Amino acid sequence: AQSVTQLDSHVSVSEGTPVLLRCNYSSSYSPSLFWYVQHPNKGLQLLLKYTSAATLVKGINGFEAEFKKSETSFHLTKPSAHMSDAAEYFCVVAANSGGGADGLTFGKGTHLIIQP
Amino acid sequence: NAGVMQNPRHLVRRRGQEARLRCSPMKGHSHVYWYRQLPEEGLKFMVYLQKENIIDESGMPKERFSAEFPKEGPSILRIQQVVRGDSAAYFCASSPEALGKRNADTQYFGPGTRLTVL
């Protein structure tokens, strides 16, 4: 079984300040982890993914995330927020069990608000 | 190359009516996935289809919901006798290869259909 917990339903930061969106996961198997962004009335866009290679993963639009196995975390960060970053962000875990029906598990999402 | 298309974008139905949601995958993609997003929730997997076959429907409610992906035309998610609890955003994703539902990076998502049941 696997699960994802996004610790904050809403995060508000000022433009130009750092962004931190927190995600903790649990998985019976070595997981793959992803962050997706969803802008209003749009589909989901993949920001980045971790698949057991480098623990620090760089994605699009200046985002990155660090896989910390000891903390079972995969927090998303960006050094300087931009107004266009305002959106809903989803942390996703996929179990690499080679079988079974767990598939993709989505977190409930974090709504990122950028203050001017 | 057009992305995944879903229509309608918004659908309003009264209780007891039928809802039909359509998904056209990206060109060259033969695998389709449907997800449901309830208010304040993450996406939940419903069904995975290939052309003319349902591969995994472990996330589909047992009654009233069905899905198909015919040889020609879009994939259809059909909800019969809708109830208020069916109000949600329904997302479709497609992928080019048979990597299953586990590989998010190979799944390209559509903009969703927002179903409102009155």
Short mmCIF file of C-alpha atoms in Angstrom, two decimals:
data_model
loop_
_atom_site.label_atom_id
_atom_site.label_comp_id
_atom_site.label_asym_id
_atom_site.label_seq_id
_atom_site.Cartn_x
_atom_site.Cartn_y
_atom_site.Cartn_z
CA ALA A 1 0.00 0.00 0.00
CA GLN A 2 1.10 3.57 -0.52
CA SER A 3 -0.04 7.00 0.54
CA VAL A 4 0.87 10.64 0.10
CA THR A 5 0.40 13.47 2.56
CA GLN A 6 0.72 17.06 1.48
CA LEU A 7 1.15 18.87 4.75
CA ASP A 8 -0.29 22.22 3.71
CA SER A 9 -3.54 22.76 1.86
CA HIS A 10 -2.60 26.41 1.18
CA VAL A 11 0.77 28.18 1.04
CA SER A 12 1.07 31.92 0.56
CA VAL A 13 4.38 33.62 -0.27
CA SER A 14 5.43 36.99 -1.61
CA GLU A 15 6.74 37.31 -5.13
CA GLY A 16 10.51 36.88 -5.18
CA THR A 17 10.66 34.86 -1.94
CA PRO A 18 11.37 31.12 -1.67
CA VAL A 19 8.68 28.48 -2.05
CA LEU A 20 8.44 25.28 -0.01
CA LEU A 21 5.65 22.76 -0.61
CA ARG A 22 5.85 19.76 1.68
CA CYS A 23 5.12 16.15 0.82
CA ASN A 24 5.53 12.96 2.83
CA TYR A 25 4.90 9.51 1.44
CA SER A 26 4.67 5.92 2.48
CA SER A 27 5.23 2.97 0.21
CA SER A 28 5.84 -0.74 0.64
CA TYR A 29 8.21 -0.68 -2.30
CA SER A 30 10.89 1.57 -3.69
CA PRO A 31 8.77 4.45 -4.93
CA SER A 32 8.80 6.78 -7.88
CA LEU A 33 7.74 10.28 -6.89
CA PHE A 34 6.40 13.13 -8.94
CA TRP A 35 5.19 16.68 -8.62
CA TYR A 36 2.45 17.96 -10.90
CA VAL A 37 1.10 21.48 -11.30
CA GLN A 38 -2.46 22.34 -12.23
CA HIS A 39 -3.35 25.85 -13.34
CA PRO A 40 -7.00 26.90 -13.20
CA ASN A 41 -9.13 25.03 -15.72
CA LYS A 42 -6.08 23.32 -17.17
CA GLY A 43 -4.80 19.77 -17.18
CA LEU A 44 -1.96 18.53 -15.02
CA GLN A 45 1.58 19.29 -16.09
CA LEU A 46 4.55 17.24 -14.88
CA LEU A 47 7.08 19.40 -13.01
CA LEU A 48 9.62 16.75 -12.09
CA LYS A 49 10.08 13.11 -11.12
CA TYR A 50 12.31 10.98 -8.93
CA THR A 51 13.01 7.40 -9.98
CA SER A 52 15.91 6.25 -7.74
CA ALA A 53 18.65 8.13 -9.54
CA ALA A 54 19.92 11.42 -8.07
CA THR A 55 18.11 12.39 -4.89
CA LEU A 56 18.00 16.07 -5.87
CA VAL A 57 15.75 16.42 -8.88
CA LYS A 58 15.52 19.51 -11.03
CA GLY A 59 12.33 20.25 -12.90
CA ILE A 60 10.83 22.86 -15.13
CA ASN A 61 10.28 26.53 -14.24
CA GLY A 62 13.06 26.56 -11.64
CA PHE A 63 11.48 23.99 -9.34
CA GLU A 64 13.41 21.21 -7.66
CA ALA A 65 12.72 18.54 -5.09
CA GLU A 66 14.87 16.42 -2.82
CA PHE A 67 14.11 12.79 -2.03
CA LYS A 68 14.94 12.01 1.61
CA LYS A 69 14.39 8.36 2.34
CA SER A 70 15.12 8.69 6.07
CA GLU A 71 12.38 11.31 6.36
CA THR A 72 10.10 9.77 3.71
CA SER A 73 9.80 13.23 2.23
CA PHE A 74 9.85 14.77 -1.22
CA HIS A 75 9.46 18.49 -0.66
CA LEU A 76 9.20 20.88 -3.62
CA THR A 77 11.17 24.12 -3.57
CA LYS A 78 11.87 27.15 -5.70
CA PRO A 79 14.31 29.92 -4.76
CA SER A 80 12.21 32.82 -5.98
CA ALA A 81 8.45 32.76 -6.55
CA HIS A 82 6.88 34.29 -9.63
CA MET A 83 3.28 35.37 -10.04
CA SER A 84 2.81 32.71 -12.71
CA ASP A 85 3.58 30.01 -10.13
CA ALA A 86 0.18 30.49 -8.52
CA ALA A 87 -1.54 27.13 -9.02
CA GLU A 88 -2.44 23.82 -7.39
CA TYR A 89 0.44 21.41 -6.83
CA PHE A 90 0.11 17.66 -6.45
CA CYS A 91 2.61 15.20 -5.05
CA VAL A 92 2.24 11.72 -6.59
CA VAL A 93 3.74 8.38 -5.61
CA ALA A 94 3.93 5.25 -7.72
CA ALA A 95 4.99 1.94 -6.26
CA ASN A 96 7.62 0.09 -8.26
CA SER A 97 6.46 -3.27 -7.12
CA GLY A 98 6.51 -4.85 -10.55
CA GLY A 99 2.92 -5.85 -10.12
CA GLY A 100 -0.14 -5.25 -8.06
CA ALA A 101 -2.80 -2.64 -8.40
CA ASP A 102 -1.51 0.30 -6.39
CA GLY A 103 -0.78 2.44 -9.40
CA LEU A 104 -0.55 6.19 -8.90
CA THR A 105 -1.56 7.81 -5.64
CA PHE A 106 -2.16 11.55 -5.60
CA GLY A 107 -1.94 13.88 -2.63
CA LYS A 108 -4.83 16.21 -1.94
CA GLY A 109 -2.95 19.16 -3.37
CA THR A 110 -1.42 22.40 -2.11
CA HIS A 111 -2.80 25.68 -3.35
CA LEU A 112 0.10 28.10 -3.87
CA ILE A 113 -0.78 31.79 -3.57
CA ILE A 114 1.69 34.44 -4.66
CA GLN A 115 1.34 37.86 -3.08
CA PRO A 116 2.53 40.82 -5.18
CA ASN B 1 0.53 17.88 -32.01
CA ALA B 2 -2.66 18.60 -30.15
CA GLY B 3 -2.76 17.51 -26.53
CA VAL B 4 -5.34 15.34 -24.86
CA MET B 5 -8.79 16.72 -25.59
CA GLN B 6 -11.75 16.39 -23.32
CA ASN B 7 -15.30 17.53 -23.91
CA PRO B 8 -17.41 18.96 -22.72
CA ARG B 9 -15.35 21.07 -20.34
CA HIS B 10 -18.37 21.67 -18.15
CA LEU B 11 -21.44 19.45 -17.88
CA VAL B 12 -24.53 20.03 -15.79
CA ARG B 13 -26.98 17.21 -15.19
CA ARG B 14 -30.01 16.70 -12.97
CA ARG B 15 -30.19 13.71 -10.66
CA GLY B 16 -31.14 10.58 -12.55
CA GLN B 17 -29.84 11.73 -15.93
CA GLU B 18 -26.92 10.25 -17.79
CA ALA B 19 -23.52 11.90 -18.22
CA ARG B 20 -21.19 11.11 -21.10
CA LEU B 21 -17.64 12.39 -20.94
CA ARG B 22 -15.39 12.14 -23.95
CA CYS B 23 -11.62 11.94 -24.20
CA SER B 24 -9.52 12.07 -27.34
CA PRO B 25 -5.97 10.94 -26.61
CA MET B 26 -2.90 12.50 -28.10
CA LYS B 27 -2.11 11.42 -31.63
CA GLY B 28 -0.38 8.08 -31.62
CA HIS B 29 -1.46 7.21 -28.08
CA SER B 30 -3.46 4.04 -27.64
CA HIS B 31 -3.72 3.94 -23.85
CA VAL B 32 -6.21 5.99 -21.87
CA TYR B 33 -6.66 6.51 -18.14
CA TRP B 34 -9.57 8.14 -16.33
CA TYR B 35 -9.26 9.86 -12.96
CA ARG B 36 -11.80 11.55 -10.70
CA GLN B 37 -11.05 14.56 -8.53
CA LEU B 38 -13.55 15.27 -5.80
CA PRO B 39 -13.57 18.73 -4.17
CA GLU B 40 -10.55 19.25 -1.92
CA GLU B 41 -9.16 15.83 -2.92
CA GLY B 42 -6.37 14.55 -5.12
CA LEU B 43 -7.00 12.62 -8.29
CA LYS B 44 -8.10 9.03 -7.89
CA PHE B 45 -7.56 6.41 -10.57
CA MET B 46 -10.70 4.96 -12.07
CA VAL B 47 -9.93 2.90 -15.16
CA TYR B 48 -7.20 2.11 -17.67
CA LEU B 49 -8.13 1.19 -21.24
CA GLN B 50 -6.46 0.26 -24.46
CA LYS B 51 -8.22 0.23 -27.78
CA GLU B 52 -11.29 -2.02 -27.39
CA ASN B 53 -10.09 -3.39 -24.06
CA ILE B 54 -10.48 -2.53 -20.40
CA ILE B 55 -7.16 -3.35 -18.77
CA ASP B 56 -7.81 -2.28 -15.19
CA GLU B 57 -11.05 -0.96 -13.73
CA SER B 58 -10.15 -1.40 -10.10
CA GLY B 59 -11.00 2.23 -9.33
CA MET B 60 -14.42 2.27 -10.96
CA PRO B 61 -17.54 2.29 -8.78
CA LYS B 62 -19.34 -1.03 -9.13
CA GLU B 63 -22.58 0.47 -10.38
CA ARG B 64 -23.64 3.15 -12.83
CA PHE B 65 -20.14 3.81 -14.20
CA SER B 66 -18.75 2.35 -17.40
CA ALA B 67 -15.97 3.19 -19.81
CA GLU B 68 -15.05 2.26 -23.33
CA PHE B 69 -12.35 3.04 -25.84
CA PRO B 70 -13.54 1.90 -29.25
CA LYS B 71 -11.36 1.17 -32.24
CA GLU B 72 -12.45 4.46 -33.77
CA GLY B 73 -13.32 7.61 -31.89
CA PRO B 74 -12.77 8.92 -28.40
CA SER B 75 -12.86 7.13 -25.10
CA ILE B 76 -16.18 7.54 -23.29
CA LEU B 77 -16.81 7.58 -19.56
CA ARG B 78 -20.49 7.04 -18.96
CA ILE B 79 -22.30 7.68 -15.71
CA GLN B 80 -25.89 6.51 -15.53
CA GLN B 81 -28.51 7.90 -13.13
CA VAL B 82 -26.18 10.53 -11.75
CA VAL B 83 -26.34 11.55 -8.11
CA ARG B 84 -25.03 14.66 -6.39
CA GLY B 85 -22.00 12.74 -5.14
CA ASP B 86 -20.87 12.28 -8.74
CA SER B 87 -20.14 16.02 -8.97
CA ALA B 88 -16.41 16.21 -9.56
CA ALA B 89 -13.73 16.94 -12.12
CA TYR B 90 -12.99 13.98 -14.37
CA PHE B 91 -9.57 13.88 -15.97
CA CYS B 92 -8.38 11.77 -18.82
CA ALA B 93 -4.74 10.97 -19.55
CA SER B 94 -3.15 9.12 -22.43
CA SER B 95 0.16 7.40 -23.02
CA PRO B 96 1.92 6.01 -26.07
CA GLU B 97 3.15 2.79 -24.56
CA ALA B 98 1.91 -0.06 -22.41
CA LEU B 99 3.69 1.08 -19.27
CA GLY B 100 0.56 0.82 -17.26
CA LYS B 101 -0.90 3.25 -14.82
CA ARG B 102 2.23 3.49 -12.74
CA ASN B 103 4.25 5.86 -14.89
CA ALA B 104 3.04 9.40 -14.44
CA ASP B 105 5.64 10.86 -16.74
CA THR B 106 4.29 8.99 -19.70
CA GLN B 107 0.73 10.05 -19.01
CA TYR B 108 -0.38 13.30 -20.60
CA PHE B 109 -3.42 14.86 -18.98
CA GLY B 110 -6.36 16.63 -20.54
CA PRO B 111 -7.98 19.76 -19.09
CA GLY B 112 -10.77 17.80 -17.43
CA THR B 113 -14.56 17.80 -17.49
CA ARG B 114 -16.28 19.40 -14.54
CA LEU B 115 -19.53 17.60 -13.85
CA THR B 116 -22.15 19.28 -11.71
CA VAL B 117 -25.21 17.33 -10.64
CA LEU B 118 -28.15 19.45 -9.54
#
